[in-house]
Short mmCIF file of C-alpha atoms and ligand atoms in Angstrom, two decimals:
data_model
loop_
_atom_site.label_atom_id
_atom_site.label_comp_id
_atom_site.label_asym_id
_atom_site.label_seq_id
_atom_site.Cartn_x
_atom_site.Cartn_y
_atom_site.Cartn_z
CA UNK S 11 41.27 -32.25 13.05
CA UNK S 12 43.69 -29.37 12.95
CA UNK S 13 42.63 -26.20 14.69
CA UNK S 14 43.68 -22.62 14.17
CA UNK S 15 41.68 -20.92 16.95
CA UNK S 16 40.24 -22.30 20.19
CA UNK S 17 38.48 -20.63 23.10
CA UNK S 18 39.43 -22.32 26.39
CA UNK S 19 37.44 -21.79 29.56
CA UNK S 20 38.66 -22.62 33.07
CA UNK S 21 36.19 -22.81 35.96
CA UNK S 22 36.67 -22.20 39.68
CA UNK S 23 38.29 -25.55 40.51
CA UNK S 24 40.75 -25.16 37.67
CA UNK S 25 41.60 -21.70 39.04
CA UNK S 26 41.52 -22.88 42.68
CA UNK S 27 45.12 -22.07 43.71
CA UNK S 28 48.56 -21.41 42.23
CA UNK S 29 49.14 -25.05 41.30
CA UNK S 30 45.73 -25.41 39.63
CA UNK S 31 46.25 -22.19 37.66
CA UNK S 32 49.70 -23.36 36.53
CA UNK S 33 48.20 -26.66 35.37
CA UNK S 34 45.44 -24.81 33.49
CA UNK S 35 48.03 -22.56 31.83
CA UNK S 36 49.93 -25.67 30.75
CA UNK S 37 46.80 -26.90 28.95
CA UNK S 38 46.74 -23.60 27.05
CA UNK S 39 50.43 -23.78 26.13
CA UNK S 40 50.03 -27.34 24.88
CA UNK S 41 47.83 -25.99 22.09
CA UNK S 42 49.88 -22.82 21.54
CA UNK S 43 52.93 -25.03 20.90
CA UNK S 44 50.94 -26.65 18.11
CA UNK S 45 50.56 -23.20 16.49
CA UNK S 46 46.95 -22.88 17.64
CA UNK S 47 45.80 -19.44 18.79
CA UNK S 48 43.91 -19.57 22.08
CA UNK S 49 41.59 -17.11 23.82
CA UNK S 50 41.49 -17.94 27.54
CA UNK S 51 38.39 -17.27 29.66
CA UNK S 52 38.60 -17.63 33.43
CA UNK S 53 36.26 -17.93 36.40
CA UNK S 54 36.89 -16.71 39.92
CA UNK S 55 38.96 -18.95 42.22
CA UNK S 56 36.68 -21.69 43.63
CA UNK S 57 34.38 -20.34 46.36
CA UNK S 58 35.21 -16.67 45.75
CA UNK S 59 31.89 -15.79 44.08
CA UNK S 60 29.94 -17.11 47.07
CA UNK S 61 32.32 -15.30 49.40
CA UNK S 62 31.73 -12.01 47.55
CA UNK S 63 27.96 -12.47 47.79
CA UNK S 64 28.36 -13.01 51.52
CA UNK S 65 30.55 -9.90 51.84
CA UNK S 66 27.93 -7.81 50.04
CA UNK S 67 25.14 -9.19 52.25
CA UNK S 68 27.13 -8.50 55.46
CA UNK S 69 27.74 -4.90 54.38
CA UNK S 70 24.05 -4.41 53.64
CA UNK S 71 23.09 -5.55 57.12
CA UNK S 72 25.71 -3.29 58.73
CA UNK S 73 28.25 -5.97 59.61
CA UNK S 74 31.24 -4.24 58.04
CA UNK S 75 33.68 -5.99 60.37
CA UNK S 76 32.83 -9.45 58.94
CA UNK S 77 32.86 -8.05 55.42
CA UNK S 78 36.36 -6.61 55.93
CA UNK S 79 37.64 -9.83 57.51
CA UNK S 80 36.42 -11.81 54.49
CA UNK S 81 37.99 -9.32 52.08
CA UNK S 82 41.31 -9.63 53.92
CA UNK S 83 41.17 -13.44 53.77
CA UNK S 84 40.39 -13.31 50.07
CA UNK S 85 43.23 -10.90 49.45
CA UNK S 86 45.67 -13.24 51.16
CA UNK S 87 44.46 -16.06 48.93
CA UNK S 88 45.06 -14.04 45.76
CA UNK S 89 48.47 -12.85 46.98
CA UNK S 90 49.47 -16.41 47.88
CA UNK S 91 48.52 -17.66 44.43
CA UNK S 92 50.48 -14.81 42.81
CA UNK S 93 53.49 -15.68 44.93
CA UNK S 94 53.17 -19.39 44.04
CA UNK S 95 53.20 -18.32 40.41
CA UNK S 96 56.45 -16.44 40.92
CA UNK S 97 55.31 -12.82 41.36
CA UNK S 98 57.61 -10.61 43.44
CA UNK S 99 55.93 -8.45 46.15
CA UNK S 100 56.61 -5.30 44.09
CA UNK S 101 55.51 -6.80 40.76
CA UNK S 102 52.80 -5.33 38.54
CA UNK S 103 50.50 -8.29 39.25
CA UNK S 104 50.70 -7.88 43.01
CA UNK S 105 50.14 -4.13 42.68
CA UNK S 106 47.13 -4.70 40.44
CA UNK S 107 45.61 -7.23 42.84
CA UNK S 108 46.15 -4.85 45.76
CA UNK S 109 44.46 -1.99 43.88
CA UNK S 110 41.51 -4.15 42.90
CA UNK S 111 40.99 -5.24 46.49
CA UNK S 112 41.09 -1.61 47.56
CA UNK S 113 38.39 -0.71 45.02
CA UNK S 114 36.34 -3.70 46.17
CA UNK S 115 36.69 -2.58 49.80
CA UNK S 116 35.43 0.89 48.84
CA UNK S 117 32.45 -0.51 46.93
CA UNK S 118 31.55 -2.70 49.92
CA UNK S 119 31.91 0.28 52.24
CA UNK S 120 29.47 2.22 50.04
CA UNK S 121 26.90 -0.56 50.46
CA UNK S 122 27.49 -0.45 54.22
CA UNK S 123 26.97 3.34 54.39
CA UNK S 124 23.78 3.17 52.36
CA UNK S 125 22.61 -0.12 53.91
CA UNK S 126 21.34 -0.80 50.43
CA UNK S 127 22.46 -3.52 48.04
CA UNK S 128 20.98 -2.96 44.58
CA UNK S 129 21.31 -5.63 41.87
CA UNK S 130 23.70 -3.22 40.13
CA UNK S 131 26.03 -2.87 43.13
CA UNK S 132 25.86 -6.60 43.80
CA UNK S 133 27.08 -7.23 40.23
CA UNK S 134 29.92 -4.75 40.59
CA UNK S 135 31.06 -6.53 43.77
CA UNK S 136 30.57 -10.11 42.63
CA UNK S 137 32.45 -9.62 39.32
CA UNK S 138 35.66 -8.86 41.24
CA UNK S 139 36.17 -12.63 41.56
CA UNK S 140 36.80 -13.01 37.84
CA UNK S 141 38.67 -9.71 37.53
CA UNK S 142 41.06 -10.87 40.24
CA UNK S 143 41.76 -14.30 38.79
CA UNK S 144 42.51 -13.08 35.25
CA UNK S 145 45.88 -11.48 36.19
CA UNK S 146 46.86 -14.76 37.86
CA UNK S 147 46.29 -16.68 34.63
CA UNK S 148 48.31 -14.06 32.68
CA UNK S 149 51.11 -14.46 35.19
CA UNK S 150 51.12 -18.25 34.81
CA UNK S 151 51.16 -17.97 31.02
CA UNK S 152 53.95 -15.40 31.04
CA UNK S 153 55.90 -17.82 33.23
CA UNK S 154 55.61 -20.30 30.33
CA UNK S 155 56.90 -17.74 27.83
CA UNK S 156 53.44 -17.02 26.42
CA UNK S 157 52.77 -13.34 25.86
CA UNK S 158 49.39 -12.79 27.59
CA UNK S 159 47.15 -9.83 28.34
CA UNK S 160 44.15 -9.92 30.68
CA UNK S 161 41.00 -7.87 30.21
CA UNK S 162 37.63 -7.57 31.93
CA UNK S 163 34.49 -8.81 30.14
CA UNK S 164 33.58 -5.21 29.27
CA UNK S 165 37.05 -4.50 27.92
CA UNK S 166 36.79 -7.63 25.80
CA UNK S 167 33.71 -6.07 24.18
CA UNK S 168 30.85 -7.83 25.98
CA UNK S 169 27.97 -5.37 26.10
CA UNK S 170 24.82 -6.46 27.92
CA UNK S 171 21.31 -5.36 28.79
CA UNK S 172 20.66 -4.03 32.30
CA UNK S 173 19.17 -7.18 33.85
CA UNK S 174 21.79 -7.15 36.59
CA UNK S 175 22.42 -10.64 37.93
CA UNK S 176 21.16 -12.26 34.75
CA UNK S 177 22.26 -10.00 31.94
CA UNK S 178 22.23 -11.05 28.28
CA UNK S 179 24.65 -9.94 25.57
CA UNK S 180 23.40 -7.27 23.16
CA UNK S 181 23.76 -7.98 19.43
CA UNK S 182 26.62 -5.46 19.01
CA UNK S 183 28.71 -7.58 21.37
CA UNK S 184 29.92 -9.89 18.65
CA UNK S 185 31.43 -7.20 16.40
CA UNK S 186 32.99 -5.47 19.39
CA UNK S 187 34.56 -8.65 20.75
CA UNK S 188 35.87 -9.49 17.30
CA UNK S 189 37.45 -6.04 16.88
CA UNK S 190 39.08 -6.05 20.28
CA UNK S 191 40.36 -9.59 20.51
CA UNK S 192 41.50 -9.93 16.90
CA UNK S 193 43.92 -7.08 17.57
CA UNK S 194 45.56 -9.04 20.40
CA UNK S 195 45.67 -12.29 18.48
CA UNK S 196 47.24 -10.81 15.38
CA UNK S 197 49.92 -9.22 17.54
CA UNK S 198 50.76 -12.67 18.92
CA UNK S 199 49.18 -11.92 22.31
CA UNK S 200 47.01 -14.49 24.12
CA UNK S 201 43.98 -12.69 25.58
CA UNK S 202 42.83 -13.75 29.06
CA UNK S 203 39.23 -12.63 29.56
CA UNK S 204 37.55 -12.38 32.96
CA UNK S 205 34.42 -14.52 32.54
CA UNK S 206 30.88 -14.13 33.93
CA UNK S 207 30.78 -10.36 33.37
CA UNK S 208 30.09 -7.69 30.81
CA UNK S 209 29.11 -4.06 30.93
CA UNK S 210 25.99 -2.11 30.09
CA UNK S 211 25.79 0.76 27.63
CA UNK S 212 26.26 3.11 30.58
CA UNK S 213 29.48 1.34 31.51
CA UNK S 214 28.12 -0.41 34.63
CA UNK S 215 29.45 -3.91 35.35
CA UNK S 216 26.85 -6.64 34.81
CA UNK S 217 26.95 -10.42 35.33
CA UNK S 218 25.57 -13.19 33.14
CA UNK S 219 24.03 -15.42 35.85
CA UNK S 220 25.69 -18.08 38.02
CA UNK S 221 28.00 -20.30 36.01
CA UNK S 222 28.22 -17.49 33.43
CA UNK S 223 31.86 -18.03 32.47
CA UNK S 224 30.69 -20.86 30.18
CA UNK S 225 28.48 -18.26 28.48
CA UNK S 226 31.38 -15.78 28.12
CA UNK S 227 33.40 -18.49 26.38
CA UNK S 228 30.71 -19.27 23.81
CA UNK S 229 29.99 -15.57 23.19
CA UNK S 230 33.67 -15.17 22.32
CA UNK S 231 33.62 -18.40 20.31
CA UNK S 232 30.86 -17.02 18.12
CA UNK S 233 32.42 -13.55 17.81
CA UNK S 234 35.71 -14.99 16.55
CA UNK S 235 34.23 -17.95 14.63
CA UNK S 236 36.50 -20.21 16.68
CA UNK S 237 36.99 -23.79 15.52
CA UNK S 238 35.75 -25.05 18.90
CA UNK S 239 35.08 -23.89 22.44
CA UNK S 240 36.66 -26.08 25.13
CA UNK S 241 35.27 -25.88 28.64
CA UNK S 242 37.78 -27.58 30.96
CA UNK S 243 36.04 -29.21 33.92
CA UNK S 244 36.84 -31.29 36.97
CA UNK S 245 34.72 -34.13 35.56
CA UNK S 246 34.92 -36.20 32.37
CA UNK S 247 32.31 -34.06 30.62
CA UNK S 248 28.54 -34.09 30.82
CA UNK S 249 27.61 -37.21 32.76
CA UNK S 250 24.45 -39.32 32.78
CA UNK S 251 23.63 -37.82 36.24
CA UNK S 252 25.28 -35.57 38.81
CA UNK S 253 28.32 -37.68 39.76
CA UNK S 254 28.07 -36.47 43.36
CA UNK S 255 24.69 -38.20 43.64
CA UNK S 256 25.13 -41.17 41.31
CA UNK S 257 28.57 -42.76 41.69
CA UNK S 258 27.90 -44.96 38.68
CA UNK S 259 27.23 -42.01 36.33
CA UNK S 260 29.18 -42.09 33.09
CA UNK S 261 30.35 -39.63 30.50
CA UNK S 262 28.13 -38.91 27.49
CA UNK S 263 30.24 -38.79 24.32
CA UNK S 264 27.97 -36.70 22.11
CA UNK S 265 25.04 -34.40 22.84
CA UNK S 266 23.15 -32.00 20.62
CA UNK S 267 22.81 -28.32 21.52
CA UNK S 268 19.14 -28.96 22.30
CA UNK S 269 19.89 -31.86 24.62
CA UNK S 270 22.58 -30.03 26.56
CA UNK S 271 20.34 -26.98 26.94
CA UNK S 272 17.57 -29.11 28.45
CA UNK S 273 20.06 -30.76 30.79
CA UNK S 274 21.48 -27.45 31.96
CA UNK S 275 18.02 -25.90 32.30
CA UNK S 276 16.88 -28.83 34.43
CA UNK S 277 19.73 -28.46 36.87
CA UNK S 278 22.90 -30.11 35.47
CA UNK S 279 25.28 -27.59 37.01
CA UNK S 280 28.05 -28.55 34.61
CA UNK S 281 27.02 -25.88 32.04
CA UNK S 282 25.27 -22.50 32.07
CA UNK S 283 21.77 -23.01 30.58
CA UNK S 284 22.28 -20.36 27.88
CA UNK S 285 25.87 -21.29 27.06
CA UNK S 286 25.10 -22.96 23.75
CA UNK S 287 22.81 -20.22 22.46
CA UNK S 288 25.55 -18.08 20.80
CA UNK S 289 27.21 -21.00 18.97
CA UNK S 290 24.02 -22.78 17.94
CA UNK S 291 23.43 -20.80 14.75
CA UNK S 292 26.93 -21.14 13.41
CA UNK S 293 27.29 -24.75 14.52
CA UNK S 294 30.55 -24.20 16.45
CA UNK S 295 31.22 -27.32 18.52
CA UNK S 296 31.61 -27.14 22.30
CA UNK S 297 33.71 -29.70 24.14
CA UNK S 298 33.62 -30.34 27.86
CA UNK S 299 36.94 -31.86 28.86
CA UNK S 300 38.51 -33.14 32.04
CA UNK S 301 41.54 -31.04 33.00
CA UNK S 302 43.13 -34.00 34.78
CA UNK S 303 42.81 -36.21 31.68
CA UNK S 304 43.35 -33.88 28.71
CA UNK S 305 43.68 -36.68 26.14
CA UNK S 306 40.22 -38.01 26.95
CA UNK S 307 37.70 -36.72 24.39
CA UNK S 308 35.10 -35.68 27.03
CA UNK S 309 31.70 -34.59 25.74
CA UNK S 310 31.24 -33.11 22.29
CA UNK S 311 28.23 -30.81 21.89
CA UNK S 312 27.22 -30.43 18.26
CA UNK S 313 24.14 -29.58 16.13
CA UNK S 314 22.85 -33.12 15.64
CA UNK S 315 22.04 -35.63 18.37
CA UNK S 316 23.55 -39.09 18.31
CA UNK S 317 21.04 -41.89 18.38
CA UNK S 318 22.10 -44.81 20.48
CA UNK S 319 19.94 -47.90 20.00
CA UNK S 320 18.03 -48.93 23.13
CA UNK S 321 19.05 -45.74 24.87
CA UNK S 322 16.30 -43.16 24.33
CA UNK S 323 17.19 -41.41 27.58
CA UNK S 324 20.74 -40.07 27.98
CA UNK S 325 20.68 -38.41 31.38
CA UNK S 326 18.66 -37.65 34.48
CA UNK S 327 18.89 -34.29 36.24
CA UNK S 328 17.12 -32.45 39.00
CA UNK S 329 16.47 -29.00 40.41
CA UNK S 330 16.11 -28.73 44.17
CA UNK S 331 14.34 -26.09 46.24
CA UNK S 332 11.37 -25.64 43.93
CA UNK S 333 7.90 -24.37 44.90
CA UNK S 334 4.62 -25.53 43.38
CA UNK S 335 1.99 -22.85 43.04
CA UNK S 336 -1.56 -23.96 42.26
CA UNK S 337 -4.38 -21.69 41.17
CA UNK S 338 -7.82 -23.22 41.72
CA UNK S 339 -11.42 -22.07 41.88
CA UNK S 340 -14.63 -22.26 39.95
CA UNK S 341 -13.47 -19.17 38.05
CA UNK S 342 -10.69 -21.10 36.33
CA UNK S 343 -13.20 -23.45 34.76
CA UNK S 344 -13.11 -22.94 31.01
CA UNK S 345 -11.83 -19.38 31.19
CA UNK S 346 -8.74 -18.89 28.98
CA UNK S 347 -8.38 -15.32 30.30
CA UNK S 348 -7.38 -16.73 33.68
CA UNK S 349 -4.48 -18.63 32.11
CA UNK S 350 -3.51 -15.51 30.15
CA UNK S 351 -3.44 -13.39 33.28
CA UNK S 352 -1.36 -15.97 35.16
CA UNK S 353 1.31 -15.81 32.44
CA UNK S 354 1.13 -12.02 32.19
CA UNK S 355 1.70 -11.67 35.93
CA UNK S 356 4.73 -13.98 35.79
CA UNK S 357 6.21 -12.30 32.73
CA UNK S 358 5.93 -8.90 34.38
CA UNK S 359 7.92 -10.18 37.34
CA UNK S 360 10.50 -11.96 35.13
CA UNK S 361 9.93 -15.26 36.98
CA UNK S 362 11.50 -18.47 35.66
CA UNK S 363 8.82 -21.06 35.01
CA UNK S 364 10.19 -24.57 35.40
CA UNK S 365 6.98 -26.48 34.67
CA UNK S 366 3.35 -25.69 33.93
CA UNK S 367 0.46 -28.07 34.06
CA UNK S 368 -3.18 -27.51 33.56
CA UNK S 369 -5.88 -30.05 34.20
CA UNK S 370 -7.97 -30.76 31.13
CA UNK S 371 -11.12 -29.54 32.84
CA UNK S 372 -9.22 -26.26 33.33
CA UNK S 373 -10.24 -26.21 36.96
CA UNK S 374 -6.69 -25.67 38.12
CA UNK S 375 -3.29 -24.56 36.89
CA UNK S 376 -0.07 -25.61 38.61
CA UNK S 377 3.26 -23.89 38.20
CA UNK S 378 6.71 -24.94 39.38
CA UNK S 379 9.03 -22.02 40.10
CA UNK S 380 12.42 -21.73 41.85
CA UNK S 381 11.89 -21.50 45.62
CA UNK S 382 13.64 -18.13 45.63
CA UNK S 383 10.93 -16.76 43.28
CA UNK S 384 7.96 -18.23 45.21
CA UNK S 385 7.21 -15.15 47.32
CA UNK S 386 7.17 -12.85 44.29
CA UNK S 387 5.07 -15.35 42.32
CA UNK S 388 2.42 -15.54 45.05
CA UNK S 389 2.31 -11.79 45.36
CA UNK S 390 2.05 -11.27 41.58
CA UNK S 391 -0.78 -13.82 41.28
CA UNK S 392 -2.71 -12.66 44.32
CA UNK S 393 -2.66 -9.07 43.15
CA UNK S 394 -3.16 -9.88 39.44
CA UNK S 395 -6.01 -12.44 39.64
CA UNK S 396 -9.62 -12.24 40.72
CA UNK S 397 -10.11 -12.78 44.46
CA UNK S 398 -12.47 -15.70 43.72
CA UNK S 399 -9.44 -17.75 42.80
CA UNK S 400 -7.43 -19.60 45.34
CA UNK S 401 -3.62 -19.50 45.12
CA UNK S 402 -1.72 -22.07 47.18
CA UNK S 403 1.93 -22.98 47.49
CA UNK S 404 3.82 -26.13 48.35
CA UNK S 405 7.48 -25.75 49.26
CA UNK S 406 10.45 -28.11 49.31
CA UNK S 407 9.65 -29.70 45.99
CA UNK S 408 12.17 -30.93 43.40
CA UNK S 409 11.87 -31.26 39.64
CA UNK S 410 13.44 -34.35 38.12
CA UNK S 411 13.89 -34.58 34.35
CA UNK S 412 14.98 -37.27 31.92
CA UNK S 413 16.59 -35.95 28.75
CA UNK S 414 17.40 -37.51 25.39
CA UNK S 415 16.46 -36.92 21.75
CA UNK S 416 15.73 -40.63 21.30
CA UNK S 417 12.57 -40.31 23.40
CA UNK S 418 10.79 -38.72 20.44
CA UNK S 419 8.12 -41.10 19.25
CA UNK S 420 9.41 -43.89 21.46
CA UNK S 421 6.75 -45.73 23.41
CA UNK S 422 7.21 -46.96 26.95
CA UNK S 423 9.59 -44.26 28.18
CA UNK S 424 7.08 -42.61 30.50
CA UNK S 425 5.85 -46.00 31.67
CA UNK S 426 9.39 -46.93 32.67
CA UNK S 427 9.91 -43.58 34.39
CA UNK S 428 6.73 -43.84 36.47
CA UNK S 429 7.26 -47.51 37.27
CA UNK S 430 10.76 -46.82 38.62
CA UNK S 431 9.48 -43.89 40.70
CA UNK S 432 6.57 -45.93 42.05
CA UNK S 433 8.72 -48.91 42.95
CA UNK S 434 11.04 -46.70 44.99
CA UNK S 435 8.08 -45.12 46.81
CA UNK S 436 8.34 -41.71 45.17
CA UNK S 437 5.12 -39.75 44.88
CA UNK S 438 4.66 -37.70 41.68
CA UNK S 439 3.10 -34.28 42.25
CA UNK S 440 3.06 -32.94 38.70
CA UNK S 441 4.07 -34.07 35.18
CA UNK S 442 5.12 -32.24 32.06
CA UNK S 443 6.58 -33.15 28.70
CA UNK S 444 8.08 -30.50 26.44
CA UNK S 445 6.70 -30.23 22.90
CA UNK S 446 10.19 -30.99 21.60
CA UNK S 447 9.99 -34.38 23.34
CA UNK S 448 13.57 -33.91 24.47
CA UNK S 449 12.55 -34.27 28.10
CA UNK S 450 9.92 -35.45 30.52
CA UNK S 451 9.88 -33.73 33.87
CA UNK S 452 8.11 -34.55 37.12
CA UNK S 453 7.74 -32.65 40.36
CA UNK S 454 8.36 -34.74 43.45
CA UNK S 455 8.95 -34.14 47.16
CA UNK S 456 12.33 -32.53 47.77
CA UNK S 457 13.46 -35.14 50.29
CA UNK S 458 13.03 -37.94 47.74
CA UNK S 459 15.08 -36.48 44.92
CA UNK S 460 18.30 -38.48 45.40
CA UNK S 461 16.40 -41.77 45.79
CA UNK S 462 14.43 -40.95 42.67
CA UNK S 463 17.53 -39.99 40.67
CA UNK S 464 19.29 -43.25 41.53
CA UNK S 465 16.22 -45.33 40.68
CA UNK S 466 15.58 -43.63 37.34
CA UNK S 467 19.28 -43.75 36.37
CA UNK S 468 19.28 -47.47 37.02
CA UNK S 469 15.93 -48.15 35.32
CA UNK S 470 17.16 -46.61 32.06
CA UNK S 471 20.49 -48.45 32.28
CA UNK S 472 22.50 -45.24 32.18
CA UNK S 473 25.38 -46.27 34.44
CA UNK S 474 28.80 -47.71 33.71
CA UNK S 475 27.82 -51.06 35.20
CA UNK S 476 24.94 -51.32 32.74
CA UNK S 477 27.30 -50.83 29.81
CA UNK S 478 30.04 -53.21 30.86
CA UNK S 479 27.60 -55.78 32.32
P1 ADP I 513 33.19 -25.14 36.50
O1 ADP I 513 33.55 -24.24 37.62
O2 ADP I 513 34.36 -25.77 35.82
O3 ADP I 513 32.22 -24.51 35.55
P2 ADP I 513 31.06 -26.42 37.91
O4 ADP I 513 31.34 -26.74 39.35
O5 ADP I 513 30.26 -25.21 37.60
O6 ADP I 513 32.48 -26.37 37.18
O7 ADP I 513 30.42 -27.68 37.18
C1 ADP I 513 31.01 -28.93 37.28
C2 ADP I 513 30.29 -29.74 38.35
O8 ADP I 513 28.94 -29.95 37.95
C3 ADP I 513 30.83 -31.13 38.52
O9 ADP I 513 31.91 -31.16 39.42
C4 ADP I 513 29.63 -31.92 39.04
O10 ADP I 513 29.67 -32.03 40.43
C5 ADP I 513 28.43 -31.05 38.68
N1 ADP I 513 27.42 -31.75 37.86
C6 ADP I 513 26.08 -31.76 38.11
N2 ADP I 513 25.44 -32.48 37.19
C7 ADP I 513 26.37 -32.94 36.32
C8 ADP I 513 26.31 -33.75 35.16
N3 ADP I 513 25.16 -34.23 34.66
N4 ADP I 513 27.47 -34.02 34.51
C9 ADP I 513 28.64 -33.53 34.98
N5 ADP I 513 28.75 -32.78 36.08
C10 ADP I 513 27.63 -32.48 36.76
N1 LIG I 514 32.20 -17.49 39.28
C1 LIG I 514 30.87 -17.47 38.77
C2 LIG I 514 29.97 -18.40 39.59
O1 LIG I 514 30.43 -19.00 40.57
C3 LIG I 514 30.81 -17.81 37.31
C4 LIG I 514 31.30 -19.19 36.93
O2 LIG I 514 31.92 -19.87 37.74
O3 LIG I 514 31.09 -19.58 35.78
O4 LIG I 514 28.82 -18.50 39.33
MG1 MG I 515 30.32 -23.67 36.21
#
């Protein structure tokens, strides 16, 4: 296929140091040499986002000395990368990086003075990671004779709601991004957009949730009606399991938008869970490609799933650090209002529900929520429900899910799942199957999640050995 416009996204590893950034820039120029226009979207250098979160937390607790030490170390890293990419000490890039670090230092000092870290100030601080790596990508591209210009997410036109930490693009975003970036492209300029961030209508910096640079790339893909969005990764694409846990995991050639969303939602860190939402309607394909093997096709994400005979399940994923909350009591028995008030309380608190299960007698309702939301969930339920009801929590739980469109209407899939869990001694705490039949998820004890993942991966024959053997 011949392309005219691609959006290319580079994550933290691909922006890790000067050499990695130069290699990423070379992947962009490869396409530009073929007369393809490219919009580049970049993440922070690997580890920088976590470092910024730590800096913000130190300032809030009054430890400004540690915060400043970390900022200094980070600044050295950005300067070193700029130098590796050929920037002179008095160059515009070095000056820009110095100024950004100074603004960051001031923002962190403000948090220290107030001893208060609001979601809004956390977003301002954490988005510096992407803002600082964008000039480095421009520098690398300029070094390859590509005329590049870097912009923040807000400058690129991404306008979001005010859910700081998990903001979503507003509908006007798409027209704005189109207006702003088309100008660059028609002038022969390659835009380099700082991922993960946007701005609110009041001009405050917001972030799109962890892993949000994938989301930035697809938002831009939709706005410009790109031919494809390419997310360059440090793995072959979406794999049949987390390759750090299952050595035998293999690349999945084709996934539908629905399948990849389920995978990302149930913990496959390789893609932001909402990344496919912007491109779904227009059917723009997303490719996940390995930056160290650019000729390998990777994973193609498209509207329709691919049915592979005898392979109803395509991947197994898991979410760790989950809490199970169970509401019990005679009052739950046959009273739909109780269920309604459970959901109302959770919605009010904006809590992510990973699984819900209700016994058919309606004498209890169990909910799986991220461990970090457990405290708020308990509080919301205890204050929102009648005191006759009992609310209990169980911590250190994991949710394991199998995903694949071929499970629909296929008998024996659950039997195989439960048999493989039972034979490896894994106790199932809760079960749920989505109405779409794209996944079956189970809650298990946290300590058993890797054993369970390996067993299930093997039982469904998902590994490389199963294919070649
Ligand atoms: P990037 O910064 O490029 O977005 P991430 O680190 O966010 O990269 O995501 C890629 C990582 O996701 C891989 O290195 C891998 O360890 C992890 N991962 C977890 N589950 C999967 C999976 N099913 N397929 C591929 N990678 C996975
Ligand atoms: N840098 C951000 C994160 O670590 C966004 C991303 O990498 O996509 O979450
Ligand atoms: Mg990521």
